[in-house]
Amino acid sequence: MKPYVISNVGMTLDGKLATIANDSRISGEEDLKRVHQIRKEVDGIMVGIGTVLKDDPRLTVHKIPAKKEDNPVRIVVDSKLRVPLNARVLNKDAKTIIATTEEINEEKEEKIKKLTEMGVEVIKVGKGKVDLRKLMEELYKRGIKKILLEGGGTLNWGMFKENLVDEVRVFIAPKIFGGKDAPTYVDGEGFKTVDECVKLELKNFYRMDDGIVLEFKVKK
Ligand SMILES: NC(=O)C1=CN([C@@H]2O[C@H](COP(=O)(O)OP(=O)(O)OC[C@H]3O[C@@H](n4cnc5c(N)ncnc54)[C@H](OP(=O)(O)O)[C@@H]3O)[C@@H](O)[C@H]2O)C=CC1
Ligand SMILES: Nc1nc(O)c(N)c(N[C@@H]2O[C@H](COP(=O)(O)O)[C@@H](O)[C@H]2O)n1
């Protein structure tokens, strides 16, 4: 069994999640409230270590009225345990799970000890990269039945490639960032043929701030 996964991003018309200089101010205030309403409704919120290192996000519900208990469990996918011990995602505002690989050296062992002392749970799944399929099973076992996947592009690819995403919600801003090295909604290696690609069914769309929200179900 695996959690139901909603992928949400704010992106530009050219599919960028941030500029080449990592300026990711894409959503307006109303759209951020929409995202925080989803955060409030899910059991877990998941990002890759790239997003933690670049944005130092809190990943709590802080744009709409909420209690501490409304914060979902924060999940960071981090094979090499690069998460800084002073990252905001490790603060006491919510529980945090770090997913890493089964390959443990002395340095990682020491970091796991420190993280555990801070109340952070470390889950070890996979070799080389975190095994996202096994991670989903582990999260489900811990009562995490619904997850908001908040990127970035590399983790989004990993999740789409493994067919682990059930629903897509995107805010498209009327902006073009350009830049071949700027992160896009889904990066990674990409599919070689249209036959292999992820197929979506459009369910809803509406205006939001100066842009548009599109909602899709992933065809299975
Ligand atoms: N506008 C928006 O809505 C959002 C924008 N962003 C932007 O996205 C950018 C960050 O994206 P990106 O750099 O791609 O980083 P990600 O957040 O996607 O993290 C990717 C990292 O996750 C780790 N990882 C471990 N296992 C896997 C796996 N199985 N599959 C995929 N990744 C895995 C890898 O690092 P390792 O090997 O070390 O484990 C990988 O490099 C930032 O600029 C941020 O601002 C991010 C979220 C939302
Ligand atoms: N939906 C959305 N729109 C944008 O314009 C964004 N820049 C993001 N960024 C994501 O939100 C994280 C920040 O969360 P906190 O406010 O610190 O809780 C950031 O790391 C991205 O994952 N999202």
Short mmCIF file of N, CA, C and O in Angstrom, two decimals, residues 35-36 38-39 42-47 57-61 71-76 89 94-97 139 144 146-151:
data_model
loop_
_atom_site.label_atom_id
_atom_site.label_comp_id
_atom_site.label_asym_id
_atom_site.label_seq_id
_atom_site.Cartn_x
_atom_site.Cartn_y
_atom_site.Cartn_z
N VAL A 35 -2.06 26.61 -1.61
CA VAL A 35 -1.08 25.55 -1.32
C VAL A 35 -1.10 25.20 0.17
O VAL A 35 -1.07 24.02 0.55
N HIS A 36 -1.20 26.23 1.02
CA HIS A 36 -1.18 25.96 2.46
C HIS A 36 -2.45 25.25 2.92
O HIS A 36 -2.42 24.48 3.88
N ILE A 38 -3.82 22.95 1.10
CA ILE A 38 -3.50 21.53 0.80
C ILE A 38 -2.58 20.99 1.90
O ILE A 38 -2.77 19.88 2.39
N ARG A 39 -1.55 21.77 2.27
CA ARG A 39 -0.64 21.33 3.34
C ARG A 39 -1.44 20.92 4.59
O ARG A 39 -1.13 19.93 5.25
N VAL A 42 -3.20 17.34 4.20
CA VAL A 42 -2.44 16.10 3.96
C VAL A 42 -1.74 15.64 5.24
O VAL A 42 -1.63 16.38 6.21
N ASP A 43 -1.26 14.39 5.21
CA ASP A 43 -0.52 13.85 6.37
C ASP A 43 0.97 14.13 6.25
O ASP A 43 1.69 14.15 7.25
N GLY A 44 1.46 14.28 5.02
CA GLY A 44 2.91 14.47 4.81
C GLY A 44 3.17 15.45 3.68
O GLY A 44 2.37 15.56 2.75
N ILE A 45 4.32 16.15 3.76
CA ILE A 45 4.75 17.06 2.68
C ILE A 45 6.18 16.67 2.34
O ILE A 45 7.02 16.53 3.24
N MET A 46 6.44 16.45 1.07
CA MET A 46 7.74 15.87 0.69
C MET A 46 8.50 16.75 -0.29
O MET A 46 7.93 17.24 -1.27
N VAL A 47 9.80 16.94 -0.02
CA VAL A 47 10.69 17.67 -0.95
C VAL A 47 12.00 16.91 -1.08
O VAL A 47 12.33 16.07 -0.23
N PRO A 57 13.32 25.80 3.24
CA PRO A 57 11.89 25.98 3.51
C PRO A 57 11.48 25.53 4.91
O PRO A 57 12.15 24.72 5.53
N ARG A 58 10.31 26.05 5.37
CA ARG A 58 9.78 25.60 6.66
C ARG A 58 8.88 24.39 6.49
O ARG A 58 8.79 23.55 7.35
N LEU A 59 8.11 24.40 5.39
CA LEU A 59 7.18 23.31 5.08
C LEU A 59 6.12 23.11 6.16
O LEU A 59 5.77 21.98 6.50
N THR A 60 5.65 24.24 6.71
CA THR A 60 4.55 24.20 7.67
C THR A 60 3.37 24.96 7.08
O THR A 60 3.49 25.55 6.01
N VAL A 61 2.26 24.96 7.80
CA VAL A 61 1.10 25.75 7.37
C VAL A 61 1.22 27.11 8.03
O VAL A 61 1.00 27.25 9.23
N ASN A 71 0.15 20.95 11.08
CA ASN A 71 1.32 20.80 10.22
C ASN A 71 1.51 19.33 9.82
O ASN A 71 1.51 18.45 10.68
N PRO A 72 1.68 19.06 8.52
CA PRO A 72 1.94 17.67 8.11
C PRO A 72 3.36 17.25 8.50
O PRO A 72 4.21 18.10 8.81
N VAL A 73 3.60 15.95 8.47
CA VAL A 73 4.96 15.44 8.70
C VAL A 73 5.81 15.87 7.50
O VAL A 73 5.40 15.71 6.35
N ARG A 74 6.98 16.42 7.76
CA ARG A 74 7.88 16.87 6.68
C ARG A 74 8.81 15.72 6.31
O ARG A 74 9.41 15.10 7.18
N ILE A 75 8.89 15.47 5.01
CA ILE A 75 9.71 14.34 4.54
C ILE A 75 10.74 14.89 3.56
O ILE A 75 10.38 15.54 2.57
N VAL A 76 12.02 14.65 3.85
CA VAL A 76 13.10 15.12 2.96
C VAL A 76 13.82 13.90 2.39
O VAL A 76 14.25 13.02 3.14
N VAL A 89 13.69 23.06 8.23
CA VAL A 89 12.82 21.89 8.15
C VAL A 89 13.04 20.94 9.34
O VAL A 89 12.24 20.04 9.58
N ALA A 94 7.12 20.87 13.51
CA ALA A 94 6.44 19.66 13.02
C ALA A 94 7.42 18.49 13.08
O ALA A 94 8.64 18.71 13.18
N LYS A 95 6.87 17.28 12.97
CA LYS A 95 7.75 16.10 12.90
C LYS A 95 8.44 16.09 11.54
O LYS A 95 7.86 16.53 10.53
N THR A 96 9.67 15.59 11.51
CA THR A 96 10.39 15.49 10.23
C THR A 96 10.97 14.09 10.07
O THR A 96 11.51 13.51 11.02
N ILE A 97 10.82 13.57 8.85
CA ILE A 97 11.44 12.28 8.49
C ILE A 97 12.46 12.57 7.41
O ILE A 97 12.16 13.26 6.43
N LEU A 139 6.17 4.97 4.61
CA LEU A 139 5.38 6.11 5.08
C LEU A 139 3.94 5.67 5.35
O LEU A 139 3.34 6.07 6.35
N ILE A 144 0.90 7.65 7.16
CA ILE A 144 0.90 8.78 6.22
C ILE A 144 0.19 8.32 4.94
O ILE A 144 0.76 7.62 4.12
N LYS A 146 -1.75 10.43 2.84
CA LYS A 146 -1.87 11.44 1.78
C LYS A 146 -0.67 12.38 1.85
O LYS A 146 -0.36 12.90 2.91
N ILE A 147 -0.01 12.54 0.69
CA ILE A 147 1.22 13.34 0.67
C ILE A 147 1.11 14.46 -0.35
O ILE A 147 0.60 14.26 -1.46
N LEU A 148 1.62 15.63 0.02
CA LEU A 148 1.81 16.73 -0.93
C LEU A 148 3.27 16.71 -1.35
O LEU A 148 4.17 16.89 -0.52
N LEU A 149 3.50 16.45 -2.63
CA LEU A 149 4.86 16.46 -3.18
C LEU A 149 5.14 17.88 -3.67
O LEU A 149 4.47 18.36 -4.59
N GLU A 150 6.11 18.57 -3.02
CA GLU A 150 6.38 19.96 -3.40
C GLU A 150 7.75 20.12 -4.07
O GLU A 150 8.45 21.11 -3.85
N GLY A 151 8.14 19.14 -4.86
CA GLY A 151 9.33 19.28 -5.71
C GLY A 151 10.62 19.06 -4.98
O GLY A 151 10.61 18.47 -3.91
#
